[in-house]
PDB file of C-alpha atoms in Angstrom:
ATOM      1  CA  MET A   1      32.801  30.704 125.583  1.00 47.00           C
ATOM      2  CA  ASN A   2      33.003  34.110 123.899  1.00 52.00           C
ATOM      3  CA  GLU A   3      30.685  36.757 125.303  1.00 52.00           C
ATOM      4  CA  THR A   4      28.721  39.015 122.958  1.00 51.00           C
ATOM      5  CA  ASN A   5      29.212  42.691 123.657  1.00 55.00           C
ATOM      6  CA  ARG A   6      25.936  44.635 123.504  1.00 56.00           C
ATOM      7  CA  ILE A   7      26.040  47.996 121.777  1.00 55.00           C
ATOM      8  CA  LEU A   8      23.741  50.695 123.102  1.00 54.00           C
ATOM      9  CA  LEU A   9      21.544  52.442 120.535  1.00 56.00           C
ATOM     10  CA  LYS A  10      22.640  55.857 121.785  1.00 63.00           C
ATOM     11  CA  SER A  11      26.231  55.031 120.844  1.00 65.00           C
ATOM     12  CA  LEU A  12      25.114  54.522 117.231  1.00 72.00           C
ATOM     13  CA  ASN A  13      22.856  57.582 117.051  1.00 74.00           C
ATOM     14  CA  PRO A  14      25.517  59.870 115.529  1.00 76.00           C
ATOM     15  CA  HIS A  15      25.526  57.541 112.502  1.00 82.00           C
ATOM     16  CA  LEU A  16      21.729  57.208 112.269  1.00 84.00           C
ATOM     17  CA  LEU A  17      20.478  60.775 112.811  1.00 88.00           C
ATOM     18  CA  CYS A  18      19.868  63.440 110.193  1.00 90.00           C
ATOM     19  CA  VAL A  19      21.596  66.704 111.130  1.00 92.00           C
ATOM     20  CA  LEU A  20      18.852  68.740 109.445  1.00 93.00           C
ATOM     21  CA  CYS A  21      15.921  67.453 111.501  1.00 87.00           C
ATOM     22  CA  ALA A  22      17.719  65.656 114.377  1.00 86.00           C
ATOM     23  CA  GLY A  23      15.568  62.560 113.773  1.00 84.00           C
ATOM     24  CA  TYR A  24      16.379  59.080 112.510  1.00 84.00           C
ATOM     25  CA  TYR A  25      16.928  58.869 108.770  1.00 87.00           C
ATOM     26  CA  VAL A  26      13.733  58.575 106.740  1.00 84.00           C
ATOM     27  CA  ASP A  27      14.389  57.644 103.117  1.00 83.00           C
ATOM     28  CA  PRO A  28      18.154  58.135 103.650  1.00 89.00           C
ATOM     29  CA  THR A  29      19.673  60.061 100.776  1.00 91.00           C
ATOM     30  CA  THR A  30      23.395  60.516 100.240  1.00 94.00           C
ATOM     31  CA  ILE A  31      25.319  63.285  98.483  1.00 94.00           C
ATOM     32  CA  VAL A  32      27.549  61.569  95.931  1.00 92.00           C
ATOM     33  CA  GLU A  33      30.328  64.157  96.152  1.00 93.00           C
ATOM     34  CA  CYS A  34      31.003  63.717  99.889  1.00 95.00           C
ATOM     35  CA  LEU A  35      28.862  60.710 100.970  1.00 94.00           C
ATOM     36  CA  HIS A  36      27.087  62.593 103.764  1.00 95.00           C
ATOM     37  CA  SER A  37      23.519  61.385 104.311  1.00 94.00           C
ATOM     38  CA  PHE A  38      20.232  63.054 105.266  1.00 94.00           C
ATOM     39  CA  CYS A  39      16.490  62.401 105.230  1.00 89.00           C
ATOM     40  CA  ARG A  40      15.366  62.722 101.637  1.00 88.00           C
ATOM     41  CA  SER A  41      12.698  65.336 102.351  1.00 86.00           C
ATOM     42  CA  CYS A  42      15.175  67.329 104.465  1.00 90.00           C
ATOM     43  CA  ILE A  43      17.927  67.515 101.865  1.00 92.00           C
ATOM     44  CA  VAL A  44      15.513  68.194  98.987  1.00 89.00           C
ATOM     45  CA  LYS A  45      14.057  71.149 100.868  1.00 89.00           C
ATOM     46  CA  TYR A  46      17.539  72.345 101.890  1.00 93.00           C
ATOM     47  CA  LEU A  47      18.723  72.310  98.275  1.00 91.00           C
ATOM     48  CA  GLU A  48      15.966  74.725  97.306  1.00 88.00           C
ATOM     49  CA  THR A  49      18.130  77.513  98.715  1.00 91.00           C
ATOM     50  CA  SER A  50      21.662  76.072  98.801  1.00 92.00           C
ATOM     51  CA  ARG A  51      24.069  74.198  96.555  1.00 92.00           C
ATOM     52  CA  PHE A  52      26.443  73.056  99.319  1.00 95.00           C
ATOM     53  CA  CYS A  53      26.500  70.078 101.686  1.00 96.00           C
ATOM     54  CA  PRO A  54      25.070  71.081 105.097  1.00 95.00           C
ATOM     55  CA  ILE A  55      27.928  69.254 106.845  1.00 95.00           C
ATOM     56  CA  CYS A  56      31.133  69.842 104.893  1.00 95.00           C
ATOM     57  CA  ASP A  57      30.172  72.634 102.446  1.00 94.00           C
ATOM     58  CA  VAL A  58      31.272  70.651  99.412  1.00 94.00           C
ATOM     59  CA  GLN A  59      29.602  72.086  96.317  1.00 93.00           C
ATOM     60  CA  LEU A  60      26.917  70.078  94.577  1.00 93.00           C
ATOM     61  CA  HIS A  61      25.870  70.373  90.953  1.00 88.00           C
ATOM     62  CA  LYS A  62      25.538  74.119  90.391  1.00 86.00           C
ATOM     63  CA  THR A  63      22.363  74.073  88.311  1.00 85.00           C
ATOM     64  CA  LYS A  64      20.908  70.602  89.023  1.00 84.00           C
ATOM     65  CA  PRO A  65      21.569  69.837  92.710  1.00 88.00           C
ATOM     66  CA  LEU A  66      19.135  66.911  92.803  1.00 86.00           C
ATOM     67  CA  LEU A  67      21.435  65.082  90.408  1.00 85.00           C
ATOM     68  CA  SER A  68      24.021  65.027  93.200  1.00 90.00           C
ATOM     69  CA  ILE A  69      21.909  62.972  95.608  1.00 90.00           C
ATOM     70  CA  ARG A  70      21.064  59.272  95.612  1.00 88.00           C
ATOM     71  CA  ARG A  71      18.754  57.192  97.755  1.00 85.00           C
ATOM     72  CA  ASP A  72      20.787  54.988 100.127  1.00 88.00           C
ATOM     73  CA  LYS A  73      18.881  51.703 100.414  1.00 83.00           C
ATOM     74  CA  ILE A  74      21.654  50.013 102.412  1.00 87.00           C
ATOM     75  CA  LEU A  75      21.573  52.741 105.063  1.00 87.00           C
ATOM     76  CA  GLU A  76      17.764  52.596 105.082  1.00 83.00           C
ATOM     77  CA  ARG A  77      17.752  48.851 105.805  1.00 80.00           C
ATOM     78  CA  LEU A  78      20.413  49.346 108.490  1.00 83.00           C
ATOM     79  CA  VAL A  79      18.388  52.037 110.288  1.00 82.00           C
ATOM     80  CA  TYR A  80      15.206  49.941 110.219  1.00 78.00           C
ATOM     81  CA  LYS A  81      17.064  46.925 111.641  1.00 75.00           C
ATOM     82  CA  ILE A  82      18.755  48.866 114.437  1.00 77.00           C
ATOM     83  CA  VAL A  83      15.882  51.140 115.563  1.00 74.00           C
ATOM     84  CA  PRO A  84      12.954  49.084 116.946  1.00 66.00           C
ATOM     85  CA  GLY A  85       9.539  49.971 115.530  1.00 70.00           C
ATOM     86  CA  LEU A  86      10.821  52.674 113.192  1.00 67.00           C
ATOM     87  CA  TYR A  87       9.818  50.831 110.009  1.00 58.00           C
ATOM     88  CA  ALA A  88       6.224  50.277 111.196  1.00 63.00           C
ATOM     89  CA  LYS A  89       5.903  53.923 112.304  1.00 68.00           C
ATOM     90  CA  GLU A  90       7.229  55.144 108.974  1.00 64.00           C
ATOM     91  CA  MET A  91       4.796  52.983 106.991  1.00 58.00           C
ATOM     92  CA  ASP A  92       1.908  54.376 109.078  1.00 62.00           C
ATOM     93  CA  ARG A  93       3.161  57.920 108.543  1.00 62.00           C
ATOM     94  CA  ARG A  94       3.379  57.436 104.783  1.00 58.00           C
ATOM     95  CA  ALA A  95      -0.175  56.122 104.639  1.00 57.00           C
ATOM     96  CA  LEU A  96      -1.590  59.448 105.890  1.00 55.00           C
ATOM     97  CA  PRO A  97      -0.422  61.727 103.056  1.00 55.00           C
ATOM     98  CA  LEU A  98      -1.411  59.060 100.535  1.00 51.00           C
ATOM     99  CA  LYS A  99      -4.966  59.210 101.892  1.00 54.00           C
ATOM    100  CA  GLU A 100      -4.920  62.997 101.880  1.00 56.00           C
ATOM    101  CA  LEU A 101      -3.783  63.051  98.260  1.00 55.00           C
ATOM    102  CA  TYR A 102      -6.105  60.190  97.322  1.00 55.00           C
ATOM    103  CA  LEU A 103      -3.115  58.873  95.409  1.00 64.00           C
ATOM    104  CA  SER A 104      -1.676  55.348  95.418  1.00 70.00           C
ATOM    105  CA  PRO A 105       1.066  53.827  93.223  1.00 77.00           C
ATOM    106  CA  ASP A 106      -1.527  52.247  90.905  1.00 80.00           C
ATOM    107  CA  ASP A 107      -3.671  55.366  90.509  1.00 82.00           C
ATOM    108  CA  LEU A 108      -3.569  57.070  87.132  1.00 86.00           C
ATOM    109  CA  VAL A 109      -2.121  60.571  87.132  1.00 86.00           C
ATOM    110  CA  SER A 110      -2.581  63.161  84.397  1.00 88.00           C
ATOM    111  CA  VAL A 111       0.786  64.308  83.090  1.00 89.00           C
ATOM    112  CA  VAL A 112       1.508  67.038  80.573  1.00 88.00           C
ATOM    113  CA  LEU A 113       4.903  66.874  78.866  1.00 88.00           C
ATOM    114  CA  GLN A 114       5.764  70.189  77.253  1.00 86.00           C
ATOM    115  CA  TYR A 115       8.840  70.934  75.179  1.00 83.00           C
ATOM    116  CA  HIS A 116      11.115  73.580  76.652  1.00 74.00           C
ATOM    117  CA  VAL A 117      13.767  75.677  74.962  1.00 63.00           C
ATOM    118  CA  GLU A 118      16.572  75.688  77.541  1.00 53.00           C
ATOM    119  CA  ASP A 119      17.685  79.282  76.909  1.00 49.00           C
ATOM    120  CA  ALA A 120      14.124  80.546  77.446  1.00 45.00           C
ATOM    121  CA  GLY A 121      15.002  80.885  81.139  1.00 42.00           C
ATOM    122  CA  PRO A 122      13.195  79.960  84.378  1.00 38.00           C
ATOM    123  CA  LYS A 123      10.528  82.672  83.979  1.00 36.00           C
ATOM    124  CA  ALA A 124       9.095  80.900  80.962  1.00 35.00           C
ATOM    125  CA  LEU A 125       8.688  77.755  83.034  1.00 36.00           C
ATOM    126  CA  VAL A 126       6.919  79.530  85.878  1.00 34.00           C
ATOM    127  CA  ASP A 127       4.675  81.755  83.802  1.00 32.00           C
ATOM    128  CA  GLY A 128       3.963  79.214  81.071  1.00 36.00           C
ATOM    129  CA  GLU A 129       4.945  81.697  78.375  1.00 35.00           C
ATOM    130  CA  GLU A 130       6.521  79.225  75.982  1.00 38.00           C
ATOM    131  CA  GLU A 131       4.594  79.072  72.732  1.00 39.00           C
ATOM    132  CA  ASN A 132       5.361  77.431  69.400  1.00 38.00           C
ATOM    133  CA  HIS A 133       9.086  76.946  69.948  1.00 38.00           C
ATOM    134  CA  ASP A 134      10.896  74.800  67.443  1.00 39.00           C
ATOM    135  CA  ALA A 135      12.479  71.535  68.548  1.00 41.00           C
ATOM    136  CA  PRO A 136      16.298  71.296  68.673  1.00 41.00           C
ATOM    137  CA  ASN A 137      16.216  69.160  65.553  1.00 43.00           C
ATOM    138  CA  GLN A 138      13.594  70.046  62.950  1.00 41.00           C
ATOM    139  CA  ASP A 139      13.649  66.489  61.621  1.00 39.00           C
ATOM    140  CA  LEU A 140      12.346  65.235  64.974  1.00 39.00           C
ATOM    141  CA  LYS A 141       9.109  67.212  64.561  1.00 40.00           C
ATOM    142  CA  ILE A 142       8.450  67.338  68.296  1.00 43.00           C
ATOM    143  CA  SER A 143       4.961  68.657  69.017  1.00 50.00           C
ATOM    144  CA  HIS A 144       4.320  71.319  71.651  1.00 64.00           C
ATOM    145  CA  ARG A 145       2.579  69.180  74.294  1.00 78.00           C
ATOM    146  CA  LYS A 146       1.820  65.554  75.095  1.00 84.00           C
ATOM    147  CA  PHE A 147      -0.986  64.545  77.467  1.00 88.00           C
ATOM    148  CA  LEU A 148      -0.501  61.234  79.289  1.00 89.00           C
ATOM    149  CA  LYS A 149      -2.268  59.085  81.859  1.00 90.00           C
ATOM    150  CA  CYS A 150       0.401  57.292  83.906  1.00 89.00           C
ATOM    151  CA  PRO A 151       0.421  55.148  87.055  1.00 90.00           C
ATOM    152  CA  ALA A 152       1.621  57.245  89.994  1.00 85.00           C
ATOM    153  CA  ALA A 153       4.583  54.887  90.430  1.00 86.00           C
ATOM    154  CA  VAL A 154       6.039  55.831  87.027  1.00 91.00           C
ATOM    155  CA  THR A 155       9.510  57.341  87.363  1.00 90.00           C
ATOM    156  CA  VAL A 156      11.247  60.196  85.605  1.00 90.00           C
ATOM    157  CA  GLU A 157      13.536  57.631  84.011  1.00 91.00           C
ATOM    158  CA  LEU A 158      10.556  55.907  82.342  1.00 93.00           C
ATOM    159  CA  LEU A 159       9.211  59.246  81.099  1.00 92.00           C
ATOM    160  CA  LYS A 160      12.586  59.968  79.536  1.00 90.00           C
ATOM    161  CA  LYS A 161      12.531  56.581  77.800  1.00 90.00           C
ATOM    162  CA  PHE A 162       9.042  57.362  76.502  1.00 90.00           C
ATOM    163  CA  ILE A 163      10.275  60.625  74.975  1.00 88.00           C
ATOM    164  CA  VAL A 164      13.268  58.893  73.399  1.00 87.00           C
ATOM    165  CA  LEU A 165      11.096  56.186  71.839  1.00 88.00           C
ATOM    166  CA  LYS A 166       8.267  58.545  70.863  1.00 85.00           C
ATOM    167  CA  TYR A 167      10.511  60.849  68.886  1.00 83.00           C
ATOM    168  CA  PHE A 168      13.089  58.309  67.700  1.00 85.00           C
ATOM    169  CA  LEU A 169      15.918  60.063  69.513  1.00 83.00           C
ATOM    170  CA  THR A 170      19.420  58.642  69.335  1.00 82.00           C
ATOM    171  CA  ASP A 171      22.256  58.363  71.846  1.00 79.00           C
ATOM    172  CA  GLN A 172      23.348  61.806  70.701  1.00 81.00           C
ATOM    173  CA  HIS A 173      20.306  63.333  72.436  1.00 81.00           C
ATOM    174  CA  GLN A 174      20.269  63.750  76.218  1.00 84.00           C
ATOM    175  CA  VAL A 175      16.772  64.247  77.630  1.00 86.00           C
ATOM    176  CA  GLU A 176      16.162  66.225  80.826  1.00 86.00           C
ATOM    177  CA  ILE A 177      12.828  66.694  82.622  1.00 88.00           C
ATOM    178  CA  ILE A 178      12.028  69.795  84.680  1.00 85.00           C
ATOM    179  CA  HIS A 179       9.325  70.768  87.180  1.00 81.00           C
ATOM    180  CA  SER A 180       9.054  74.345  88.491  1.00 73.00           C
ATOM    181  CA  THR A 181      12.566  75.147  87.181  1.00 72.00           C
ATOM    182  CA  GLU A 182      13.999  72.103  89.068  1.00 76.00           C
ATOM    183  CA  TYR A 183      15.767  69.376  87.123  1.00 79.00           C
ATOM    184  CA  LEU A 184      14.354  66.017  88.234  1.00 83.00           C
ATOM    185  CA  PRO A 185      16.564  62.968  88.934  1.00 82.00           C
ATOM    186  CA  ASP A 186      15.672  59.667  87.283  1.00 84.00           C
ATOM    187  CA  HIS A 187      14.597  57.872  90.475  1.00 81.00           C
ATOM    188  CA  LEU A 188      11.732  60.263  91.342  1.00 81.00           C
ATOM    189  CA  SER A 189       8.230  58.871  90.811  1.00 84.00           C
ATOM    190  CA  LEU A 190       5.078  60.856  90.092  1.00 86.00           C
ATOM    191  CA  ILE A 191       4.078  60.322  93.729  1.00 79.00           C
ATOM    192  CA  ASP A 192       7.409  61.835  94.794  1.00 76.00           C
ATOM    193  CA  ILE A 193       6.788  64.831  92.549  1.00 80.00           C
ATOM    194  CA  ALA A 194       3.313  65.254  94.048  1.00 76.00           C
ATOM    195  CA  TYR A 195       4.881  65.297  97.531  1.00 69.00           C
ATOM    196  CA  CYS A 196       7.771  67.612  96.674  1.00 67.00           C
ATOM    197  CA  PHE A 197       5.704  70.135  94.718  1.00 68.00           C
ATOM    198  CA  GLU A 198       2.177  71.465  95.031  1.00 64.00           C
ATOM    199  CA  TRP A 199      -0.060  68.925  93.325  1.00 65.00           C
ATOM    200  CA  LYS A 200      -3.019  70.269  91.346  1.00 64.00           C
ATOM    201  CA  GLN A 201      -4.487  67.086  89.829  1.00 64.00           C
ATOM    202  CA  VAL A 202      -2.338  67.498  86.690  1.00 67.00           C
ATOM    203  CA  ILE A 203       1.459  67.341  86.805  1.00 74.00           C
ATOM    204  CA  LEU A 204       3.058  69.670  84.268  1.00 75.00           C
ATOM    205  CA  LEU A 205       6.594  68.673  83.294  1.00 80.00           C
ATOM    206  CA  TYR A 206       8.934  70.333  80.837  1.00 72.00           C
ATOM    207  CA  TYR A 207      11.556  68.490  78.840  1.00 70.00           C
ATOM    208  CA  TYR A 208      14.295  69.327  76.410  1.00 63.00           C
ATOM    209  CA  SER A 209      16.865  67.420  74.422  1.00 63.00           C
ATOM    210  CA  LEU A 210      20.521  68.302  74.065  1.00 56.00           C
TER     211      LEU A 210
END
């Protein structure tokens, strides 16, 4: 009869640990250019000051680094299966900030969508100095601001679809959404944005159309 060889957890650790925090992957996120993985919160914070992979120095997207990372659900399931109790601990940990924010996926969040002229520069986003800019296409008649009440689980991708439908945009228009000068990837939810940025009851997002 064939014997089953047992693999020690410590022998797998090099494949399960984030080099930025030295802990097991939490929300594993992979850089698409080189396929190196990190905790999502770790790599998002790291990319605030760098545009290169922490492991191999491959360059990410120069102006939109978050577009170069993707959540790795397969790796996440693998880590939870291999590391005993990690999933339960992570669910408990996530419950704490949700209580502190008084925010759950079904809660309604106030969102302000404001049109942004791309060449206005980052300062206009930070200082809120944009006023009465024309839309890229006058026929679209895009108004200055839109005030929404959205479930906290709504993603950036859904907000983009709303803009496309609201203003009858075509495939020729590419919509991007920005928060605090950072271009947001489609998979981020409003809860994610509240975690990643300072949340002040109302989430202000800028968008523009190419």
